[in-house]
PDB file of C-alpha atoms in Angstrom:
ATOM      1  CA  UNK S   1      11.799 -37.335  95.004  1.00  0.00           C
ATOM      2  CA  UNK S   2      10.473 -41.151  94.705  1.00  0.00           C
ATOM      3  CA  UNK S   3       7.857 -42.775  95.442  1.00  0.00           C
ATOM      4  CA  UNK S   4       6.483 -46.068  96.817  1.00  0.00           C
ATOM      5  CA  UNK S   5       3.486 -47.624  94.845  1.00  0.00           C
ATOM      6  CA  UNK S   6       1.334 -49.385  97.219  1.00  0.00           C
ATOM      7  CA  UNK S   7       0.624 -52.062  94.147  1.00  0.00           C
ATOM      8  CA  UNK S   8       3.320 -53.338  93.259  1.00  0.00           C
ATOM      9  CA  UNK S   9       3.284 -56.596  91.374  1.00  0.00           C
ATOM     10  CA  UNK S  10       6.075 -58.651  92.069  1.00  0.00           C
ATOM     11  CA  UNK S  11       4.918 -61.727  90.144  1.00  0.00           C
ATOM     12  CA  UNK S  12       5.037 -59.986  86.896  1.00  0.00           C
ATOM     13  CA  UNK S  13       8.490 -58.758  87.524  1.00  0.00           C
ATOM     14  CA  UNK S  14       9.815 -62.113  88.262  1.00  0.00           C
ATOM     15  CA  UNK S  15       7.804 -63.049  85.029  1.00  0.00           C
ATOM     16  CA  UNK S  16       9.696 -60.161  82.876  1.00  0.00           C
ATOM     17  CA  UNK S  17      13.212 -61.275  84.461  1.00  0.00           C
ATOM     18  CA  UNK S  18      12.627 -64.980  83.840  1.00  0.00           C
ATOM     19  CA  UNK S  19      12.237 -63.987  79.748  1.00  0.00           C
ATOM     20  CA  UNK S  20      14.667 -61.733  79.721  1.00  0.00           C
ATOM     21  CA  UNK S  21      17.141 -64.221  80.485  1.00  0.00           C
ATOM     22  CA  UNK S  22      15.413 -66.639  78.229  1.00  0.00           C
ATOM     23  CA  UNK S  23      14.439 -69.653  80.945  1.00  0.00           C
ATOM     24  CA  UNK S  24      11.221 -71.317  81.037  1.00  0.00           C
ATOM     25  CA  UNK S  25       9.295 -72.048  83.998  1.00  0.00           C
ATOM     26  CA  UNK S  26      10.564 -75.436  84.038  1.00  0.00           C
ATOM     27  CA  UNK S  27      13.828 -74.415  83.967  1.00  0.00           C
ATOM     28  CA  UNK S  28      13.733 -72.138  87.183  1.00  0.00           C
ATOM     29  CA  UNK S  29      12.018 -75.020  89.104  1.00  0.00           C
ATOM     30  CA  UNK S  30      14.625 -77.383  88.288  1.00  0.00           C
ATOM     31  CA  UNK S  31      17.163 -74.962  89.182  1.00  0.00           C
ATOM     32  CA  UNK S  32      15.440 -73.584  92.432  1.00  0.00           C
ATOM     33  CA  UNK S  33      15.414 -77.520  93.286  1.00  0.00           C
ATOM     34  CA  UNK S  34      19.031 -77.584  92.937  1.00  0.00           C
ATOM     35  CA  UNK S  35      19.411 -74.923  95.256  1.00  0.00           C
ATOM     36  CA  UNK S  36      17.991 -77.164  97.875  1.00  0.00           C
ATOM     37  CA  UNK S  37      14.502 -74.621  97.266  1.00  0.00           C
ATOM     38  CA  UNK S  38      11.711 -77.062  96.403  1.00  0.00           C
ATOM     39  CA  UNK S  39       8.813 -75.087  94.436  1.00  0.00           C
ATOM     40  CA  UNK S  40       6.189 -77.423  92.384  1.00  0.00           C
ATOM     41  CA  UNK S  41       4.895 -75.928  88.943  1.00  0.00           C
ATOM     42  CA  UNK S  42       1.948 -74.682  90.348  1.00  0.00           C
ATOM     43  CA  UNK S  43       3.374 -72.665  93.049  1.00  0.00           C
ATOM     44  CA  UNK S  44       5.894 -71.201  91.086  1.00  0.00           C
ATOM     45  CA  UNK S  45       3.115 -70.153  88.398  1.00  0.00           C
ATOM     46  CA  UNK S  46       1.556 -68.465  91.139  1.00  0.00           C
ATOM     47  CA  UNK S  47       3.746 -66.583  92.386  1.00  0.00           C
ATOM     48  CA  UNK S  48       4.361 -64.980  88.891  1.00  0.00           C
ATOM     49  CA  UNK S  49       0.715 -64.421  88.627  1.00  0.00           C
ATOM     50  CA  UNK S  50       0.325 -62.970  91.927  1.00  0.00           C
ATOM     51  CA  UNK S  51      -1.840 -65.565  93.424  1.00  0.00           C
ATOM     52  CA  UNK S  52       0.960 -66.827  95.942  1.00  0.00           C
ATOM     53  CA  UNK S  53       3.184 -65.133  97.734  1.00  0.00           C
ATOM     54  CA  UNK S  54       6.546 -65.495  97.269  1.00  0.00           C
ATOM     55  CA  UNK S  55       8.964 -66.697 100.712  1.00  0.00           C
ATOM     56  CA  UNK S  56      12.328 -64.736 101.335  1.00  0.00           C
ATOM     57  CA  UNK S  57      13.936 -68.105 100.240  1.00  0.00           C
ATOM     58  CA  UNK S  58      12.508 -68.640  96.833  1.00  0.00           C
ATOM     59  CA  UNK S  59      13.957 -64.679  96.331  1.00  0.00           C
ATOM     60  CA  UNK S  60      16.908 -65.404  97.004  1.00  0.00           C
ATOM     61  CA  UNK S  61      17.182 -68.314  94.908  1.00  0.00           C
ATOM     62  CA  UNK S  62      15.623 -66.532  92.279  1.00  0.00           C
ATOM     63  CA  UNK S  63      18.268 -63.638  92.692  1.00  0.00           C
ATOM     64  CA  UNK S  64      20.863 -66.487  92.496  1.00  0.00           C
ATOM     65  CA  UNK S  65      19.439 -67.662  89.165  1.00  0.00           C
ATOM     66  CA  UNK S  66      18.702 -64.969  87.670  1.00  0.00           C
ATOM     67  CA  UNK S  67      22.183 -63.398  87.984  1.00  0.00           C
ATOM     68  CA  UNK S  68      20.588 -59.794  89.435  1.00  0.00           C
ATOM     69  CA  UNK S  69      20.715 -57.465  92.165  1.00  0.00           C
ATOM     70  CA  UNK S  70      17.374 -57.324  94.645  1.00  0.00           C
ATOM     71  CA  UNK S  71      17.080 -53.829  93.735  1.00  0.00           C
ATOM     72  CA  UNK S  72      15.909 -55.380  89.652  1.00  0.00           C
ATOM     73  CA  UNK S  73      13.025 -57.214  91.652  1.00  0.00           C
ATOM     74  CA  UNK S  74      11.636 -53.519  93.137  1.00  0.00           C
ATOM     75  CA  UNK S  75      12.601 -50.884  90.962  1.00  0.00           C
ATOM     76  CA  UNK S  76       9.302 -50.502  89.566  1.00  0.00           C
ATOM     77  CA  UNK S  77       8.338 -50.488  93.063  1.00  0.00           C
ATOM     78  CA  UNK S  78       8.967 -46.213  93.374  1.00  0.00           C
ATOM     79  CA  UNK S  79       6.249 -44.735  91.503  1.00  0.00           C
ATOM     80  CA  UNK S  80       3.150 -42.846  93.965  1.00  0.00           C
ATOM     81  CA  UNK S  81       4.500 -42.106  97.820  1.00  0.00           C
ATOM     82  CA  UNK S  82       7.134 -39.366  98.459  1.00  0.00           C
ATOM     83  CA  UNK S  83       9.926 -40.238 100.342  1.00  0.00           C
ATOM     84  CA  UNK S  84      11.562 -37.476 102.002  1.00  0.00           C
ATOM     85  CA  UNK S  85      15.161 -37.042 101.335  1.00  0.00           C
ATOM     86  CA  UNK S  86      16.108 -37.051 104.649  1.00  0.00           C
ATOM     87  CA  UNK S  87      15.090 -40.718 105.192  1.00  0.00           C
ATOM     88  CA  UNK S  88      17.465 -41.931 103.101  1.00  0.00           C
ATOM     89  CA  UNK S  89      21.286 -42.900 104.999  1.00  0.00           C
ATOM     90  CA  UNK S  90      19.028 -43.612 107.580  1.00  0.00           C
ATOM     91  CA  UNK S  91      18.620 -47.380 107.798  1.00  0.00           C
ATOM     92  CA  UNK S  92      21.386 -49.572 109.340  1.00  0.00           C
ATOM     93  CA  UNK S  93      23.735 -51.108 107.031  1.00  0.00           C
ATOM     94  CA  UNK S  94      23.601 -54.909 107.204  1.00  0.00           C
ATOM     95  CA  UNK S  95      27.336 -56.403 107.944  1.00  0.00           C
TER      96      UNK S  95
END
């Protein structure tokens, strides 16, 4: 069965992602900006330390730069609260 962790640190995720695919910080700002997404230096540092949160936009752009699947941001997310079986097939299925 999995689990939800209630902790869940999203920064450092981003953080692992971003240096797995070998970009700097500067990098993903400049790109973000291309995306019409504008994030200064600071912000974007914050967000990977968890001090900001991060808007829906700056995921997405992020997923877009990255080259990975929402589900890479929050699989480490599963890890303390049961979800029962039956709850999954349950949400609608966006079109």
């Amino acid at each position: 069965m999995q689990k939800i962790r209630h902790d869940f640190n999203l920064g450092s995720t981003i953080q692992r992602i971003r240096k797995s695919k070998n970009l700097t910080q500067d990098k993903v700002i400049a790109k973000m900006n291309l995306l019409q997404v504008p994030i200064s230096k600071s912000s974007y540092a914050k967000i990977e330390t968890n001090r900001l949160n991060i808007k829906i936009c700056e995921l997405v752009a992020l997923k877009i730069i990255f080259d990975v699947s929402y589900e890479d941001f929050f699989k480490e997310f599963t890890d303390e609260i049961p979800i029962p079986p039956e709850f999954y097939g349950k949400m609608p299925k966006s079109k």
